[in-house]
Short mmCIF file of C-alpha atoms and ligand atoms in Angstrom, two decimals:
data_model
loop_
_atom_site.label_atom_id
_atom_site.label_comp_id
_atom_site.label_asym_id
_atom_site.label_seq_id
_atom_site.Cartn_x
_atom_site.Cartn_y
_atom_site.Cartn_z
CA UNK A 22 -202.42 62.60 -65.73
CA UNK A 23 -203.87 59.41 -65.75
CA UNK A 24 -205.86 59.26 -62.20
CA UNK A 25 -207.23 55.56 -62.17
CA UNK A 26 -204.52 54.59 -59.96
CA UNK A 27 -205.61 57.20 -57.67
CA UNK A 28 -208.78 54.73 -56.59
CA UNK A 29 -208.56 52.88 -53.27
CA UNK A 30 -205.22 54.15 -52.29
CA UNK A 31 -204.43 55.28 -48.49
CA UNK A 32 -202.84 58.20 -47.63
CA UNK A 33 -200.44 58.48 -44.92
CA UNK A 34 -198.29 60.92 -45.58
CA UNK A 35 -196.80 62.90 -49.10
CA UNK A 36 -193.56 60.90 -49.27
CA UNK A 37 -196.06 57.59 -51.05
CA UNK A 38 -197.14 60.08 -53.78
CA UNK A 39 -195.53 61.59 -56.52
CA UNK A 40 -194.56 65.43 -57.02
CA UNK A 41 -196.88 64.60 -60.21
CA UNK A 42 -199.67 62.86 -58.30
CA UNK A 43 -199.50 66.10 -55.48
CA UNK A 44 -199.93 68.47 -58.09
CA UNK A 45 -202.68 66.66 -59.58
CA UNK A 46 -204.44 66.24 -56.32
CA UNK A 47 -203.88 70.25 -56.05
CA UNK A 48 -205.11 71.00 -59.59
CA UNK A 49 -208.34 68.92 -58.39
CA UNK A 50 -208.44 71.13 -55.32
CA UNK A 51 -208.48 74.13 -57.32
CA UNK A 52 -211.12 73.23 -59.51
CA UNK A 53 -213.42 71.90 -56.86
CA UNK A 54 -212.91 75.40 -54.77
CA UNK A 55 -213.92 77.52 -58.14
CA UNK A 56 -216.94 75.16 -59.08
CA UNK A 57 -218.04 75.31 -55.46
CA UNK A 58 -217.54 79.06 -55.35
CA UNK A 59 -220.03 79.59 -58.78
CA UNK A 60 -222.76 77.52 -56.96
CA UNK A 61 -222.27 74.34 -58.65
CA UNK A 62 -222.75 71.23 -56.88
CA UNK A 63 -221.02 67.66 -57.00
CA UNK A 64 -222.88 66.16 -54.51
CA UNK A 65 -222.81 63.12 -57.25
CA UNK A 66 -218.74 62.64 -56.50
CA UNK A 67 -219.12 60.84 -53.42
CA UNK A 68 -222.90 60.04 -53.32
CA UNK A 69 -223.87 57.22 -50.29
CA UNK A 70 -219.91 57.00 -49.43
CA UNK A 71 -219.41 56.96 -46.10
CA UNK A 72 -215.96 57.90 -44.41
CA UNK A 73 -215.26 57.13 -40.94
CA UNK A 74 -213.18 59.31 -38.77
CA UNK A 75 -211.47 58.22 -35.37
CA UNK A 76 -210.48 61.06 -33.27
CA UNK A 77 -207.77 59.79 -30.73
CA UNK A 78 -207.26 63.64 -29.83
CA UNK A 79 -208.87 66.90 -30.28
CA UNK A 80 -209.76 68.94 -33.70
CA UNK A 81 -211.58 72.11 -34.99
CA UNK A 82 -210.11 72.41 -38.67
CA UNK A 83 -209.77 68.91 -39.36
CA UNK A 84 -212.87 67.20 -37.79
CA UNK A 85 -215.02 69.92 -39.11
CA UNK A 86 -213.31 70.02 -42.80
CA UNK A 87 -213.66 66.65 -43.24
CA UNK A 88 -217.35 66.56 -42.52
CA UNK A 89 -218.10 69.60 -44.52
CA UNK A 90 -216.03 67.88 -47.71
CA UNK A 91 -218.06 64.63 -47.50
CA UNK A 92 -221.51 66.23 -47.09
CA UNK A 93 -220.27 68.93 -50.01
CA UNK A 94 -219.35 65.11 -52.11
CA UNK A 95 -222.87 64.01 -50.97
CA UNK A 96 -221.48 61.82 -48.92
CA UNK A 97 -221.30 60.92 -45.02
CA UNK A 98 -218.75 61.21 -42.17
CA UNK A 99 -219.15 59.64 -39.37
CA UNK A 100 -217.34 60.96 -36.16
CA UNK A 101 -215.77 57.90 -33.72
CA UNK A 102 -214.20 58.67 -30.36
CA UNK A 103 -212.05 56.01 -29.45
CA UNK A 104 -213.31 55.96 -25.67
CA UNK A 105 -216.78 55.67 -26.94
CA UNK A 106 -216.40 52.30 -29.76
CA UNK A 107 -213.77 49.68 -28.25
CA UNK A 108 -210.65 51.49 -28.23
CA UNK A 109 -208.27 50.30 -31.39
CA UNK A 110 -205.33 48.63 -30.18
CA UNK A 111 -202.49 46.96 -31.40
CA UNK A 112 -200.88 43.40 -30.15
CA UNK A 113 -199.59 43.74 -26.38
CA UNK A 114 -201.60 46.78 -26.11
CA UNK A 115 -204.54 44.99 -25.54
CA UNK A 116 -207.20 45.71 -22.30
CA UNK A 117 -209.84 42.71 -22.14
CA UNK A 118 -213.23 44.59 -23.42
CA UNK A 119 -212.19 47.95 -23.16
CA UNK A 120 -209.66 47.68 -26.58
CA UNK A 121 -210.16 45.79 -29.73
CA UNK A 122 -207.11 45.04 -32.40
CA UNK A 123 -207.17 47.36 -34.90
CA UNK A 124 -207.21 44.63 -37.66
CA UNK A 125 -210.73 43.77 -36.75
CA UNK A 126 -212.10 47.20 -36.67
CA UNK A 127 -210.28 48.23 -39.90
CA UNK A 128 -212.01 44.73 -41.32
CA UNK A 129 -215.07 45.89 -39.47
CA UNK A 130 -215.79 49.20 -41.18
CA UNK A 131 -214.31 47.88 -44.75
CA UNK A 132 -217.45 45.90 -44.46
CA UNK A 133 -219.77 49.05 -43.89
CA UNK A 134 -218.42 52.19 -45.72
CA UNK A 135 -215.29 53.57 -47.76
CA UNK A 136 -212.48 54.82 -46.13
CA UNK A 137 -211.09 55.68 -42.69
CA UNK A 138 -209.70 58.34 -41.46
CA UNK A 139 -207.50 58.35 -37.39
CA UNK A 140 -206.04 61.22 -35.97
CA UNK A 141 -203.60 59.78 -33.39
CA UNK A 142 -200.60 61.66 -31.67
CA UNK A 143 -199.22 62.01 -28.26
CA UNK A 144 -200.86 60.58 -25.03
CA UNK A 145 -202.73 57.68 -26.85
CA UNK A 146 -199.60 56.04 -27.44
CA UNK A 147 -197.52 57.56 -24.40
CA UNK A 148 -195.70 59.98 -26.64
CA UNK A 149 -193.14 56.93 -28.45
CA UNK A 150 -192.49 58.41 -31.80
CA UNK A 151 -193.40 56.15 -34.20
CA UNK A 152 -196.01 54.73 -32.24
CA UNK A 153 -199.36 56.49 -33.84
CA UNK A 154 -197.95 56.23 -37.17
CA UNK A 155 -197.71 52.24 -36.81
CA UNK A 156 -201.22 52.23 -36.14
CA UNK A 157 -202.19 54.20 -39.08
CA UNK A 158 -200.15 51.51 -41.19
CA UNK A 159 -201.80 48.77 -39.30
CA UNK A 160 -205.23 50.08 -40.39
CA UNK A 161 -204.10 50.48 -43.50
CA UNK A 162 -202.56 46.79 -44.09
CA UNK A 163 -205.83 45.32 -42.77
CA UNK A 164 -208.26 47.76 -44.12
CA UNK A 165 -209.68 46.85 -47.53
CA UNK A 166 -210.75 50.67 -47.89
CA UNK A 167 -208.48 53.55 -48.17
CA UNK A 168 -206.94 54.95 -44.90
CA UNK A 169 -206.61 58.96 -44.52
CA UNK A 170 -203.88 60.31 -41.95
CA UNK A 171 -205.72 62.98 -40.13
CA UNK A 172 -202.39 63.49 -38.15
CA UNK A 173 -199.87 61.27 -36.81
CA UNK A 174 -196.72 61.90 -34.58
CA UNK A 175 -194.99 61.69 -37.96
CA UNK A 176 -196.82 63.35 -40.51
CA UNK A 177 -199.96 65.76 -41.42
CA UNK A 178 -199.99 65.37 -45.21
CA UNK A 179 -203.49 66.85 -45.46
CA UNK A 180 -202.26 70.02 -43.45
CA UNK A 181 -199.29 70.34 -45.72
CA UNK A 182 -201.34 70.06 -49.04
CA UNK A 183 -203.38 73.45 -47.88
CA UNK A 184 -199.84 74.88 -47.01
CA UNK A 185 -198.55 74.42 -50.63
CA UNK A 186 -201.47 75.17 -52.10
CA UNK A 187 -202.02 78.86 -50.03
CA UNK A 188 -198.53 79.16 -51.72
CA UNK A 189 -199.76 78.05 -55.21
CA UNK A 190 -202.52 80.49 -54.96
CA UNK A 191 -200.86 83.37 -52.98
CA UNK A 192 -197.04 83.18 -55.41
CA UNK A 193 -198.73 81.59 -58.44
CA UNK A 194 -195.73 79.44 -58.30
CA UNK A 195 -192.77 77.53 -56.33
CA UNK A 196 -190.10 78.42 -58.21
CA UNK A 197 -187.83 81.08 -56.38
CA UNK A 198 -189.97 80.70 -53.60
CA UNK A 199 -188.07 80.72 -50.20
CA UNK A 200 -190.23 79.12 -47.66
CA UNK A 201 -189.13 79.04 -44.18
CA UNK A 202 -190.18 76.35 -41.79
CA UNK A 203 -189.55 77.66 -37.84
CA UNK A 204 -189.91 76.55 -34.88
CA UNK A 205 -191.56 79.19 -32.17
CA UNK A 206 -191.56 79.07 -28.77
CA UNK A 207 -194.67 77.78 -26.82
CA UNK A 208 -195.36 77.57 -23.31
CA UNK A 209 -196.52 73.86 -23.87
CA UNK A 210 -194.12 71.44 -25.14
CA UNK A 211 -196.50 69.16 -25.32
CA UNK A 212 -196.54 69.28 -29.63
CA UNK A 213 -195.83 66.89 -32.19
CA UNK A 214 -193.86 67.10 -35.27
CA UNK A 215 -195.94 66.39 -38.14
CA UNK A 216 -197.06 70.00 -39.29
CA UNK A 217 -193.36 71.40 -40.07
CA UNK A 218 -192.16 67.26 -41.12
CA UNK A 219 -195.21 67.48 -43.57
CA UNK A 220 -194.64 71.20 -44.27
CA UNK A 221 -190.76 70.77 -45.54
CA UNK A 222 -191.52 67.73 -47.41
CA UNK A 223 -193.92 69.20 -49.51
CA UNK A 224 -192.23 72.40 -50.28
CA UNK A 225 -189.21 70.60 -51.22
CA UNK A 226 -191.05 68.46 -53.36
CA UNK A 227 -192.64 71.68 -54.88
CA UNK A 228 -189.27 72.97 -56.15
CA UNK A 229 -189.55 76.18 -53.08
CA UNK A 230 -186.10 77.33 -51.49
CA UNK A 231 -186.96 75.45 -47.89
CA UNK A 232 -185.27 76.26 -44.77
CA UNK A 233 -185.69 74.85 -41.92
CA UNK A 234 -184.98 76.82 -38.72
CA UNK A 235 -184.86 76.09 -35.00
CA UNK A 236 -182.76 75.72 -31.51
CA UNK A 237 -180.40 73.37 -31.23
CA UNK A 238 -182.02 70.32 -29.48
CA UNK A 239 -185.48 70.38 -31.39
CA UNK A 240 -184.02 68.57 -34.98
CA UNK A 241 -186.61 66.74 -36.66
CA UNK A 242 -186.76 63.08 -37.80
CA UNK A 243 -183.41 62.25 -39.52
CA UNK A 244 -185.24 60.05 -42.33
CA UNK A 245 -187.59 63.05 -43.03
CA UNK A 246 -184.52 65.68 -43.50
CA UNK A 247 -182.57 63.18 -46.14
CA UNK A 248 -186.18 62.86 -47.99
CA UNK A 249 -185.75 66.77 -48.04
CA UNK A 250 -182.46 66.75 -49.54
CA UNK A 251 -183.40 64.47 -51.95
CA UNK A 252 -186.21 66.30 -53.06
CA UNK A 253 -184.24 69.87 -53.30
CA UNK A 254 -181.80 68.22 -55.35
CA UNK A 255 -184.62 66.26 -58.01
CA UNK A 256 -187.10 69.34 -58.24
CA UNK A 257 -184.86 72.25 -58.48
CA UNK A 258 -185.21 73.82 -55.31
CA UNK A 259 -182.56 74.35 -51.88
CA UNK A 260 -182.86 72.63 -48.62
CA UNK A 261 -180.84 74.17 -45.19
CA UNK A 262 -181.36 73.75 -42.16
CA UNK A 263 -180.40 76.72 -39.56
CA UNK A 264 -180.30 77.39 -35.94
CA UNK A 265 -180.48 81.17 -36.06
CA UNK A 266 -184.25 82.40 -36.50
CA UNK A 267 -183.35 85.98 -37.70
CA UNK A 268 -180.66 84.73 -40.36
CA UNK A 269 -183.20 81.79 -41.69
CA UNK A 270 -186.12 84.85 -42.32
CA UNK A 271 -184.28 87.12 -44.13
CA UNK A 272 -185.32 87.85 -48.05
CA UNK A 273 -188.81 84.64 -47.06
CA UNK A 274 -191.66 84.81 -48.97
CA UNK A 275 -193.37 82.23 -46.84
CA UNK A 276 -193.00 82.96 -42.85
CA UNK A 277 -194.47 79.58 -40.73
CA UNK A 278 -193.49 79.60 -37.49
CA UNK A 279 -194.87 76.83 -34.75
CA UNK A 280 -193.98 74.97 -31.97
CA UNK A 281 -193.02 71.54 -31.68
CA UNK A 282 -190.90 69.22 -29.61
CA UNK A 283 -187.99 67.15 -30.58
CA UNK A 284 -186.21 64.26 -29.54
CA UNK A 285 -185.98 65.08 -26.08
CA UNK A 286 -189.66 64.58 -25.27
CA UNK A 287 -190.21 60.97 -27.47
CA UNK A 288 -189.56 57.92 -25.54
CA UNK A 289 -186.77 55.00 -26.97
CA UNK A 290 -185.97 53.99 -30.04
CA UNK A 291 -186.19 57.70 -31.34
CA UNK A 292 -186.15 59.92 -28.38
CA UNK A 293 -184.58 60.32 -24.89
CA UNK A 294 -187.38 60.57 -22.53
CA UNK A 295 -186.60 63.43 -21.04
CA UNK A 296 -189.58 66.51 -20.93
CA UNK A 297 -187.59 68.55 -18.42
CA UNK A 298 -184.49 69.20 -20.69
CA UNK A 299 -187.06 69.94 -23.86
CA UNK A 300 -188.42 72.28 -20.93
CA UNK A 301 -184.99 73.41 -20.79
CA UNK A 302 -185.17 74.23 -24.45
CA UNK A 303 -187.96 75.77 -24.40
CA UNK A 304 -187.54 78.63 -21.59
CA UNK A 305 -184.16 79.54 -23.58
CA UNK A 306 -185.90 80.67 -26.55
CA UNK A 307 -188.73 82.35 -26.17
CA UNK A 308 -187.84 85.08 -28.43
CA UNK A 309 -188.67 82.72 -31.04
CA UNK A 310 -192.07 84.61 -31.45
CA UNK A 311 -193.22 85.66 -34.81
CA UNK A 312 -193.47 89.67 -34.72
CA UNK A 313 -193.74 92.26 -36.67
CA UNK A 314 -189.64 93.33 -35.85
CA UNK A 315 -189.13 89.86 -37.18
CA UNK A 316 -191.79 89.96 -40.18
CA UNK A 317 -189.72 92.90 -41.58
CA UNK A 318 -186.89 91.17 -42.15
CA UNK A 319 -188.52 88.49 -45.12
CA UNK A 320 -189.67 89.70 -47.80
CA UNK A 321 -191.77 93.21 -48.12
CA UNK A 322 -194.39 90.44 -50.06
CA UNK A 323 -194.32 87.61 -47.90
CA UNK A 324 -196.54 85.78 -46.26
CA UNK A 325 -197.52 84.58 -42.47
CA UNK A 326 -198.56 81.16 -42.30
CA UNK A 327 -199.99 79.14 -39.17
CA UNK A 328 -201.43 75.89 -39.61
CA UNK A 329 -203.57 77.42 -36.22
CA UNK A 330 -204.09 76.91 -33.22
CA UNK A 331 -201.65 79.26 -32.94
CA UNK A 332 -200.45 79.73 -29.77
CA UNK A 333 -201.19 83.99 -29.57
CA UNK A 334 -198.91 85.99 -27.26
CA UNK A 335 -196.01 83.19 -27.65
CA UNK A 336 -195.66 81.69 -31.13
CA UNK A 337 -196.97 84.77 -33.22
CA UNK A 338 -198.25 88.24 -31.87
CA UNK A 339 -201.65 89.50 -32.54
CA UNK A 340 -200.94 92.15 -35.15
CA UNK A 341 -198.91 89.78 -36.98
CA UNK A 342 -201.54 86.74 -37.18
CA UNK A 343 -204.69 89.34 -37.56
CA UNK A 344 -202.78 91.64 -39.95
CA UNK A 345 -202.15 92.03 -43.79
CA UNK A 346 -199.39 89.46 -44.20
CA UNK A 347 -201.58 86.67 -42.33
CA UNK A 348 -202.76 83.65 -44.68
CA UNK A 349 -203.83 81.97 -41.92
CA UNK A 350 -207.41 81.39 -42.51
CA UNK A 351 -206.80 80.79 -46.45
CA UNK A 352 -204.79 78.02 -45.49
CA UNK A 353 -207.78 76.46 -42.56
CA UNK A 354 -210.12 77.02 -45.94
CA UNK A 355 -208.10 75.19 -48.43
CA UNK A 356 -208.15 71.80 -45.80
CA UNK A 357 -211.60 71.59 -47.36
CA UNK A 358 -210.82 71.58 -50.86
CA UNK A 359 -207.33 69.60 -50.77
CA UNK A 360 -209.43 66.82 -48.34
CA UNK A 361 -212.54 67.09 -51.05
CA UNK A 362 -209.73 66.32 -53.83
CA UNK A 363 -208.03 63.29 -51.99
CA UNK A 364 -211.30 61.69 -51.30
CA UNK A 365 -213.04 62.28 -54.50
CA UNK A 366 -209.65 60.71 -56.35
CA UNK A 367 -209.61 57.87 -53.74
CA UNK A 368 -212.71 56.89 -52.47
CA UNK A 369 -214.10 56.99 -56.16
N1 CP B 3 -204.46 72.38 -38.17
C1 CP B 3 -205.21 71.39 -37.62
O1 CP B 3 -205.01 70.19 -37.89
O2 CP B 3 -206.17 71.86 -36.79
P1 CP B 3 -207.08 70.98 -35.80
O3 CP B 3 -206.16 70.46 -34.72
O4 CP B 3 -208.10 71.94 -35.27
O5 CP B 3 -207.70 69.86 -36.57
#
């Protein structure tokens, strides 16, 4: 396709981009990982572009993937902690020389380089749902270069690319696929959303046989589950949505199993406030743990997926996550090559 349009747009999460545009972005991937791989460089892509990335929380795979995929470009990243520049804050939010609005810093750096990236979930905005995404959009209606979610409390479009395209390369297709989206039991409940909201929106825009499992109490986003549906029903694939962990792995190709907390946990309008019943939730099911007992009943092919860190004793078991089945560190690879696509296409 036609990838001019590409140029100068943000991305915030896979539900602004087509199923066309995602599987253009993947083909890109692809062909960056195989160039790189024969020694060929395209240090040209991105040449003097500089991307600046705000870190409201903590990172391995992303920080680090990021940084590799703009010095791979021949470009620069340029790491920002939040408590270190004048911490970017919306109206009402607002701390006299210790904050500054986010419309001037996103004006700021559009002056100085060409594109920004934020990572922002959980304490930085008190855990209200909603509340890091609307600061992503705010940098991205003021910003005059493209904004890159690096992680919200909604959405982690750039993990879920390297999800679907582990599956790509892994099944060689989506069709038939049955990829099942679990929650797992954690001893901190203390986990956002976006990995399995991201995750089930892009397999169901892939065409896969999605199913989403977990407890009762730990639903996801309402808005994100119709997108699902509507997705299953345009590209050919299933969407359902189970509370039994057992019943939801049976016949999987794709096994993905992680934490998060629901409703109970995000403060008003979306959530109730209230930690100690998602505490609650989480003691009762704590043989949600990804073993091998449970890996035998998917498929004799399928696949373990983690978008890591994995939480090892609790969420998965050690012979499951360092064993045959495990894609794990495929998928932390391929957040380099998916990121390297998005930014050569937009930052062009
Ligand atoms: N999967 C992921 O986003 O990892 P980090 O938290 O290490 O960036």
């Amino acid at each position: 396709m036609k990838t001019d349009s590409f140029r100068g747009r943000d991305f915030l999460t896979l539900l602004d981009w087509s199923k066309e545009e995602i599987e253009t972005i993947l083909d890109t991937a692809l062909d960056l990982k195989r160039r790189y791989a024969i020694g060929e460089r395209h240090d040209h892509i991105l040449a003097t572009k500089t991307l600046f990335m705000i870190f409201y929380n903590q990172s391995l795979r992303t920080r680090n993937s990021f940084e590799a995929g703009m010095t791979q470009l021949g470009g620069h990243a340029h790491y920002l902690d939040p408590s270190k520049i004048y911490t970017p804050a919306l109206p009402g939010k607002e701390i006299a020389y210790t904050t500054e609005r986010v419309s001037d810093v996103a004006r700021v750096l559009s002056r100085m380089g060409d594109a920004i990236s934020i990572r922002c979930y959980g304490d930085p905005v008190d855990w209200v749902y909603g509340g890091a995404h609307e600061i992503m959009e705010n940098f991205a209606y003021w910003a005059d270069i493209p904004v890159l979610n690096m992680e919200c409390d909604k959405y982690h479009p750039f993990q879920a690319l390297a999800d679907i395209l582990t599956v790509k390369e892994k099944f060689g297709t989506f069709k038939g696929i049955k990829f099942v989206m679990s929650w797992a039991y954690s001893p901190s409940v203390h986990k956002p959303r976006a990995v399995p909201q991201s995750a089930i929106i892009a397999a169901t825009m892939m065409g896969c046989d999605t199913v989403l499992a977990h407890p009762k109490g730990m639903e996801l986003d309402d808005e994100v589950l119709a997108a699902c549906r509507q997705y299953a029903a345009m590209n050919g694939g299933s969407f359902e949505v189970s509370n039994d962990f057992e019943e939801a792995l049976k016949g999987a190709h794709v096994v993905y199993p992680k934490a998060w907390c629901a409703t109970p946990i995000f403060k008003p309008p979306v959530g109730q406030d209230d930690p100690q019943k998602t505490q609650e939730i989480f003691d009762a099911n704590k043989d949600w743990i990804c073993d091998q007992e449970h890996m035998e009943l998917a498929d004799k092919y399928a696949i373990y997926m983690h978008c890591l860190p994995a939480d090892r004793g609790f969420e998965v078991t050690d012979d499951v996550i360092d064993g045959p089945q495990s894609v794990v560190f495929d998928e932390a690879e391929n957040r380099l090559h998916v990121q390297k696509a998005v930014m050569s296409l937009v930052m062009r």
